[in-house]
């Protein structure tokens, strides 16, 4: 296999994710392709905005001590971001599906997620697309393989990586943060309907993560949004 | 068996569209810095001289050089030549003169040389023999790095430890066109 030829890893609705050897390293290339239904000029503007948001928030997370991939090149002309490939990873989604809540480390993961989201929001970053596939669990020290051993969790040898920041924004309001949490709750309910306590555990960790407090307003906004959502589902 | 002239340079392939490779040489105790600097500044020597004190990993230079050759190809450089563009790209700020001053060489004894090598051009073979200094292995780069100074230059003084330093530096470099650092 020629490593310098891009290998398609994921095809999404807005982007293709490739792995490729670049500058001597295994690299993720995320390309935002053209959407035919959009006017070309508008399409370019939207894509630029997404790329800018993604790169900016990935960097800002690093200041907040949240692990994100390192950025190698942001190329607006090619509509691509080149970033660090975290070869040894499992998405939270796959972890939950594979290991389920029977896994003794289920709570550990949920708590890590809650704490990370709290750091994110305390740094005024709203992710905009919180799902369990936009969170990766990786060993603190990357190894050569691309397999993931759940035993690492017991030893505290893992960290949570946040990705996919195209819809994110900075300087978010409490309302935005509340919506962010609600988006996650909905996503988890639909992807992991059999694990109802997953979101509750995350939310609990989110509330208690920062002893300085200051989260009540966000939580009440979240509850407001959730109540509105419930009403809508009942009507619709 | 005696190994004679073992090559000590490092080569990193840049963006495939540019057909260019980055070739790095590290020298210590250089005696003819003034002559080297003159030749580089006046564009007689096609290469960049970098202060190794601010480089924590060759990859840092690769990220800067890669953007430089891409922008040269696209006619989108900020500075006058691809060699100064590498210095500019190494910096996290948009201040051109400050960037060149900080990362370029002046009276430095130790120098990291970067060459941009293509199919039909490799200027290193003419220039390297003219350096009056001791060629070092790239593995020795860390001996020249000042983490304190590097963190200061990249405004990362608060960072605890150095494990995430390269990540932060290259990410800052990659975003400086649209993020104010
Ligand atoms: N830096 C990375 N390292 C390893 N895998 C990644 C990385 N970035 C993305 N992926 C994988 O690619 C998938 C899609 O990437 P993502 O940025 O979420 O794009 P999309 O917008 O299409 O969802 C992720 O769920 C993950 O499995
Ligand atoms: Mg995604």
Coordinates of C-alpha atoms and ligand atoms in Angstrom, one line a residue:
Chain A
X1 CA 0.0 0.0 0.0
X2 CA 1.3 3.4 -0.9
X3 CA 1.1 5.5 2.2
X4 CA 1.3 8.8 0.3
X5 CA -1.9 8.0 -1.4
X6 CA -4.9 9.2 0.7
X7 CA -7.0 6.4 2.1
X8 CA -10.7 7.3 2.7
X9 CA -11.5 6.8 6.4
X10 CA -15.0 8.4 6.7
X11 CA -17.4 9.9 4.3
X12 CA -19.7 12.3 6.0
X13 CA -22.5 14.6 4.9
X14 CA -20.2 17.6 4.6
X15 CA -16.7 16.2 4.6
X16 CA -14.5 13.3 3.7
X17 CA -11.8 12.3 6.1
X18 CA -8.6 10.7 4.7
X19 CA -5.5 9.2 6.2
X20 CA -2.3 10.1 4.3
X21 CA 1.4 10.3 4.9
X22 CA 2.2 14.0 5.0
X23 CA 5.4 15.7 6.1
X24 CA 6.6 12.3 7.2
X25 CA 3.7 11.7 9.5
X26 CA 0.4 9.8 9.4
X27 CA -2.0 12.6 8.9
X28 CA -5.7 13.2 8.8
X29 CA -7.0 15.3 5.9
X30 CA -10.5 16.6 6.4
X31 CA -11.9 17.9 3.1
X32 CA -15.2 19.8 3.0
X33 CA -16.6 19.1 -0.4
X34 CA -18.9 21.3 -2.5
X35 CA -22.6 21.0 -1.9
X36 CA -24.3 21.2 -5.2
X37 CA -27.5 22.7 -3.9
X38 CA -25.7 25.8 -2.7
X39 CA -24.7 28.7 -4.9
X40 CA -20.9 28.3 -5.5
X41 CA -20.0 31.7 -3.9
X42 CA -22.1 31.0 -0.8
X43 CA -20.7 27.5 -0.7
X44 CA -17.2 28.8 -0.6
X45 CA -18.1 31.3 2.2
X46 CA -19.8 28.6 4.3
X47 CA -16.9 26.2 3.9
X48 CA -14.3 28.9 4.8
X49 CA -16.3 29.7 7.9
X50 CA -16.5 26.1 8.9
X51 CA -12.8 25.5 8.4
X52 CA -11.9 28.7 10.3
X53 CA -14.3 27.7 13.2
X54 CA -12.8 24.3 13.3
X55 CA -9.2 25.3 13.4
X56 CA -9.8 28.2 15.8
X57 CA -11.7 26.0 18.3
X58 CA -9.2 23.2 18.1
X59 CA -6.5 25.6 19.0
X60 CA -8.5 27.3 21.8
X61 CA -9.2 23.8 23.3
X62 CA -5.5 23.3 23.7
X63 CA -5.3 26.5 25.9
X64 CA -8.2 25.0 28.0
X65 CA -6.1 21.8 28.4
X66 CA -8.5 19.8 26.3
X67 CA -6.8 17.4 24.0
X68 CA -7.4 18.0 20.2
X69 CA -5.4 16.9 17.2
X70 CA -2.4 19.1 16.3
X71 CA -2.9 21.3 13.2
X72 CA -0.4 21.0 10.4
X73 CA -2.0 23.0 7.6
X74 CA -5.2 24.9 7.1
X75 CA -5.7 25.1 3.4
X76 CA -8.8 27.2 2.3
X77 CA -8.0 26.8 -1.3
X78 CA -8.2 23.0 -1.2
X79 CA -10.9 23.2 1.5
X80 CA -8.8 20.9 3.7
X81 CA -7.5 20.8 7.2
X82 CA -4.4 18.6 7.7
X83 CA -4.0 17.4 11.3
X84 CA -2.5 14.8 13.6
X85 CA -3.8 11.3 13.1
X86 CA -4.5 9.7 16.5
X87 CA -4.1 6.2 15.2
X88 CA -4.9 4.4 18.5
X89 CA -8.4 5.5 19.2
X90 CA -11.9 4.4 19.8
X91 CA -14.8 6.8 19.4
X92 CA -17.1 7.0 22.5
X93 CA -19.8 5.7 20.2
X94 CA -18.0 2.5 19.4
X95 CA -16.8 2.1 23.0
X96 CA -20.4 2.3 24.3
X97 CA -21.7 -0.1 21.6
X98 CA -18.9 -2.6 22.1
X99 CA -18.5 -2.6 25.8
X100 CA -21.9 -1.3 27.0
X101 CA -22.7 -0.1 30.5
X102 CA -21.7 -3.5 31.9
X103 CA -18.2 -2.3 31.4
X104 CA -16.8 -1.2 34.7
X105 CA -15.2 1.8 33.0
X106 CA -18.4 3.1 31.6
X107 CA -18.7 5.6 34.5
X108 CA -15.1 6.7 34.1
X109 CA -15.7 7.7 30.5
X110 CA -19.0 9.4 31.2
X111 CA -17.2 11.5 33.9
X112 CA -14.4 12.4 31.6
X113 CA -16.9 13.6 29.1
X114 CA -18.7 15.7 31.6
X115 CA -15.5 17.3 32.9
X116 CA -14.2 18.0 29.4
X117 CA -17.5 19.6 28.3
X118 CA -17.4 21.8 31.4
X119 CA -13.9 22.9 30.6
X120 CA -15.0 23.6 27.1
X121 CA -17.9 25.8 28.2
X122 CA -15.9 27.5 30.9
X123 CA -13.6 28.6 28.1
X124 CA -16.6 29.9 26.2
X125 CA -16.4 27.4 23.4
X126 CA -19.6 25.8 22.2
X127 CA -19.1 22.7 20.2
X128 CA -22.2 22.9 18.1
X129 CA -22.3 19.2 17.2
X130 CA -21.8 17.1 20.3
X131 CA -22.3 13.4 19.5
X132 CA -20.5 10.3 20.7
X133 CA -18.6 10.0 17.4
X134 CA -17.1 13.4 17.9
X135 CA -15.2 12.2 21.0
X136 CA -12.3 9.9 20.8
X137 CA -10.7 7.9 23.7
X138 CA -7.0 7.5 23.2
X139 CA -4.1 6.2 25.3
X140 CA -2.0 9.1 26.7
X141 CA 1.0 7.6 24.9
X142 CA 0.1 6.7 21.4
X143 CA 1.4 3.3 20.3
X144 CA 1.9 1.9 16.9
X145 CA -1.2 -0.3 16.7
X146 CA -4.7 1.0 15.9
X147 CA -6.4 -1.2 18.5
X148 CA -7.7 0.0 21.8
X149 CA -7.4 -2.0 25.1
X150 CA -10.2 -1.1 27.7
X151 CA -7.8 -2.2 30.4
X152 CA -6.0 1.1 29.9
X153 CA -9.0 2.9 31.4
X154 CA -8.4 1.3 34.8
X155 CA -4.9 2.6 35.0
X156 CA -5.9 6.2 34.1
X157 CA -3.8 5.9 30.9
X158 CA -6.4 7.4 28.6
X159 CA -7.6 10.8 27.6
X160 CA -10.6 12.2 25.8
X161 CA -10.1 14.0 22.5
X162 CA -12.7 16.3 21.1
X163 CA -13.0 16.6 17.3
X164 CA -15.3 18.0 14.5
X165 CA -15.5 21.7 15.5
X166 CA -16.9 22.9 12.2
X167 CA -20.1 24.2 13.8
X168 CA -18.5 25.5 16.9
X169 CA -18.2 29.1 18.1
X170 CA -16.4 31.1 20.6
X171 CA -17.8 33.7 23.1
X172 CA -20.9 31.6 23.6
X173 CA -23.9 32.7 25.7
X174 CA -25.4 30.5 28.5
X175 CA -28.3 29.8 26.2
X176 CA -25.8 28.4 23.6
X177 CA -24.2 26.2 26.2
X178 CA -27.6 24.9 27.3
X179 CA -28.4 24.1 23.7
X180 CA -25.1 22.3 23.3
X181 CA -26.0 20.0 26.2
X182 CA -29.4 19.4 24.8
X183 CA -27.9 18.5 21.4
X184 CA -25.8 15.9 23.2
X185 CA -28.7 14.5 25.1
X186 CA -30.7 14.0 22.0
X187 CA -27.8 12.5 20.1
X188 CA -27.1 10.0 22.9
X189 CA -30.8 9.1 23.3
X190 CA -30.9 8.2 19.6
X191 CA -27.5 6.5 19.3
X192 CA -27.5 4.7 22.7
X193 CA -31.2 4.4 23.5
X194 CA -30.5 1.4 25.8
X195 CA -28.2 3.4 28.1
X196 CA -30.4 6.1 29.6
X197 CA -28.1 6.9 32.5
X198 CA -25.2 7.8 30.2
X199 CA -26.3 11.5 29.8
X200 CA -27.3 11.8 33.4
X201 CA -23.8 10.7 34.5
X202 CA -22.2 13.1 32.1
X203 CA -24.4 16.0 33.3
X204 CA -23.6 15.3 36.9
X205 CA -19.9 15.4 36.2
X206 CA -20.4 18.6 34.2
X207 CA -22.1 20.3 37.2
X208 CA -19.5 19.3 39.7
X209 CA -16.4 19.6 37.6
X210 CA -15.5 23.1 38.6
X211 CA -15.7 23.9 42.3
X212 CA -16.0 27.6 41.5
X213 CA -19.5 26.9 40.5
X214 CA -21.2 29.3 38.1
X215 CA -23.0 26.6 36.2
X216 CA -26.6 27.1 37.5
X217 CA -27.6 29.5 34.7
X218 CA -26.4 27.1 32.0
X219 CA -28.3 24.2 33.6
X220 CA -31.5 26.2 33.9
X221 CA -31.2 27.2 30.3
X222 CA -30.6 23.6 29.4
X223 CA -33.7 22.5 31.3
X224 CA -35.7 25.3 29.6
X225 CA -34.6 24.1 26.1
X226 CA -35.3 20.5 27.1
X227 CA -38.8 21.4 28.3
X228 CA -39.5 23.2 25.0
X229 CA -38.2 20.2 23.1
X230 CA -40.5 17.8 25.1
X231 CA -43.5 20.0 24.3
X232 CA -42.6 20.0 20.6
X233 CA -42.2 16.2 20.5
X234 CA -45.6 15.9 22.3
X235 CA -47.4 18.1 19.8
X236 CA -45.5 16.8 16.7
Chain B
X1 CA 35.1 -0.8 9.5
X2 CA 35.4 3.0 9.4
X3 CA 32.4 5.0 8.4
X4 CA 33.7 8.0 6.6
X5 CA 31.3 10.7 5.5
X6 CA 28.0 9.6 7.0
X7 CA 25.3 12.1 5.9
X8 CA 24.0 13.9 8.9
X9 CA 21.2 15.8 7.3
X10 CA 17.5 15.1 7.6
X11 CA 15.1 15.1 4.7
X12 CA 11.3 15.6 4.9
X13 CA 9.1 15.4 1.9
X14 CA 6.8 18.5 1.5
X15 CA 3.4 18.7 -0.1
X16 CA 3.3 16.4 -3.1
X17 CA 2.1 19.2 -5.4
X18 CA 5.3 21.1 -4.9
X19 CA 7.7 18.2 -5.6
X20 CA 10.0 19.7 -3.0
X21 CA 11.9 18.2 -0.2
X22 CA 13.2 19.9 2.9
X23 CA 16.8 19.2 3.7
X24 CA 18.1 20.2 7.2
X25 CA 21.6 20.5 8.4
X26 CA 22.7 21.4 11.9
X27 CA 26.1 23.1 12.6
X28 CA 27.7 24.2 15.8
X29 CA 30.6 26.5 16.5
X30 CA 30.3 28.2 13.2
X31 CA 33.2 30.6 12.6
X32 CA 32.1 32.5 9.4
X33 CA 28.6 33.6 10.4
X34 CA 29.0 37.1 9.0
X35 CA 29.8 35.8 5.5
X36 CA 27.0 33.2 5.7
X37 CA 24.5 35.9 6.8
X38 CA 25.5 38.2 4.0
X39 CA 25.2 35.6 1.4
X40 CA 21.8 34.5 2.7
X41 CA 20.4 38.1 3.1
X42 CA 21.5 39.1 -0.4
X43 CA 20.0 36.0 -1.9
X44 CA 23.3 34.6 -3.2
X45 CA 22.8 31.5 -1.1
X46 CA 19.4 29.8 -1.6
X47 CA 18.8 28.6 1.9
X48 CA 17.5 29.7 5.3
X49 CA 19.5 29.9 8.5
X50 CA 17.5 29.4 11.7
X51 CA 18.4 29.8 15.3
X52 CA 18.3 26.2 16.6
X53 CA 17.5 27.5 20.1
X54 CA 13.9 28.1 19.1
X55 CA 13.4 24.8 17.3
X56 CA 12.2 21.9 19.4
X57 CA 11.7 19.4 16.6
X58 CA 12.5 19.3 12.8
X59 CA 8.8 18.9 12.2
X60 CA 8.3 22.5 13.4
X61 CA 10.5 23.6 10.4
X62 CA 8.7 21.2 8.1
X63 CA 5.3 22.8 8.9
X64 CA 6.7 26.3 8.2
X65 CA 8.6 25.3 5.0
X66 CA 5.6 23.4 3.7
X67 CA 3.3 26.5 3.9
X68 CA 6.1 28.6 2.4
X69 CA 6.5 26.4 -0.8
X70 CA 2.7 26.1 -1.2
X71 CA 2.3 29.9 -0.9
X72 CA 5.2 30.5 -3.3
X73 CA 3.4 28.3 -5.8
X74 CA 0.2 30.2 -5.3
X75 CA 1.8 33.6 -5.4
X76 CA 0.5 34.2 -1.9
X77 CA 3.7 34.8 0.1
X78 CA 3.9 37.5 2.7
X79 CA 7.7 38.1 2.4
X80 CA 10.0 38.5 -0.6
X81 CA 11.4 35.0 -0.9
X82 CA 10.5 31.5 0.0
X83 CA 13.5 31.4 2.4
X84 CA 12.4 34.4 4.5
X85 CA 8.9 33.0 4.3
X86 CA 10.0 30.0 6.3
X87 CA 11.2 32.3 9.1
X88 CA 7.9 34.2 8.9
X89 CA 5.9 31.0 9.1
X90 CA 7.8 29.8 12.1
X91 CA 6.6 32.7 14.0
X92 CA 3.1 32.8 15.6
X93 CA 2.7 36.5 14.9
X94 CA 2.2 38.5 11.7
X95 CA 4.9 41.0 12.4
X96 CA 7.3 40.3 9.6
X97 CA 10.5 42.1 10.8
X98 CA 10.1 40.7 14.3
X99 CA 9.6 37.2 12.9
X100 CA 12.8 37.3 10.8
X101 CA 14.7 38.9 13.6
X102 CA 13.7 36.3 16.1
X103 CA 14.1 33.1 14.0
X104 CA 16.9 34.2 11.7
X105 CA 20.6 34.2 12.5
X106 CA 22.8 37.1 13.5
X107 CA 25.9 36.4 15.5
X108 CA 24.8 32.9 16.3
X109 CA 27.4 30.2 16.6
X110 CA 24.9 27.4 16.0
X111 CA 22.8 27.3 12.9
X112 CA 20.1 25.1 11.5
X113 CA 20.3 25.3 7.7
X114 CA 17.2 24.6 5.5
X115 CA 17.4 23.8 1.8
X116 CA 14.5 23.3 -0.6
X117 CA 15.5 20.5 -2.8
X118 CA 13.7 19.7 -6.1
X119 CA 14.4 17.2 -8.9
X120 CA 16.8 19.6 -10.7
X121 CA 18.1 21.7 -7.8
X122 CA 20.0 21.0 -4.6
X123 CA 22.0 24.0 -3.5
X124 CA 23.2 22.3 -0.4
X125 CA 26.1 20.6 -2.1
X126 CA 27.7 23.9 -3.0
X127 CA 26.9 25.7 0.3
X128 CA 27.6 23.1 2.9
X129 CA 31.4 22.9 2.2
X130 CA 31.6 26.6 2.8
X131 CA 30.4 26.4 6.3
X132 CA 33.3 26.6 8.8
X133 CA 31.8 24.7 11.7
X134 CA 31.1 21.3 13.1
X135 CA 28.3 19.3 11.4
X136 CA 26.0 17.7 14.0
X137 CA 23.5 14.9 13.8
X138 CA 19.8 16.1 13.9
X139 CA 19.4 14.0 17.0
X140 CA 21.5 16.6 18.8
X141 CA 19.0 19.4 18.0
X142 CA 17.5 19.2 21.5
X143 CA 20.9 20.1 23.0
X144 CA 20.6 23.5 21.4
X145 CA 16.9 24.1 22.2
X146 CA 16.0 26.5 24.9
X147 CA 12.6 25.5 26.0
X148 CA 12.3 28.6 28.1
X149 CA 13.0 31.0 25.3
X150 CA 10.9 29.0 22.9
X151 CA 7.9 29.1 25.2
X152 CA 8.5 32.8 25.6
X153 CA 8.6 33.5 21.9
X154 CA 5.4 31.5 21.3
X155 CA 3.7 33.1 24.3
X156 CA 3.3 29.7 26.0
X157 CA 5.0 30.6 29.3
X158 CA 2.1 29.2 31.4
X159 CA 2.3 25.8 29.8
X160 CA 3.2 23.1 32.3
X161 CA 5.7 20.5 31.0
X162 CA 6.8 20.1 27.4
X163 CA 4.9 17.1 26.1
X164 CA 2.3 19.2 24.3
X165 CA 4.6 22.0 23.3
X166 CA 5.2 20.9 19.7
X167 CA 1.4 20.4 19.2
X168 CA 0.7 23.9 20.4
X169 CA 3.5 25.5 18.4
X170 CA 2.6 24.0 15.1
X171 CA -1.1 24.6 15.7
X172 CA -0.4 28.3 16.4
X173 CA 1.7 28.5 13.3
X174 CA -0.9 26.9 11.1
X175 CA -3.7 29.3 12.3
X176 CA -1.9 32.6 12.5
X177 CA -3.4 33.9 9.2
X178 CA -6.8 34.1 10.8
X179 CA -6.2 33.9 14.5
X180 CA -4.5 36.7 16.5
X181 CA -2.0 35.1 18.9
Ligands
LIG1 N1 -7.5 13.3 14.2 C1 -8.2 12.1 14.1 N2 -7.6 11.0 14.4 C2 -8.2 9.8 14.3 N3 -9.4 9.7 13.8 C3 -10.1 10.8 13.4 C4 -9.5 12.1 13.5 N4 -10.4 13.0 13.0 C5 -11.4 12.3 12.6 N5 -11.3 11.0 12.8 C6 -12.3 9.9 12.5 O1 -13.1 10.4 11.4 C7 -14.5 10.5 11.8 C8 -15.1 11.7 11.1 O2 -14.4 12.9 11.5 P1 -15.2 14.2 11.8 O3 -14.2 15.3 12.0 O4 -16.1 14.0 12.9 O5 -15.9 14.5 10.5 P2 -17.5 14.6 10.1 O6 -17.8 16.1 10.1 O7 -17.6 14.0 8.8 O8 -18.3 13.9 11.2 C9 -14.4 10.6 13.3 O9 -15.6 10.1 13.9 C10 -13.2 9.7 13.7 O10 -13.6 8.3 13.7
LIG2 MG1 -18.2 13.9 13.2

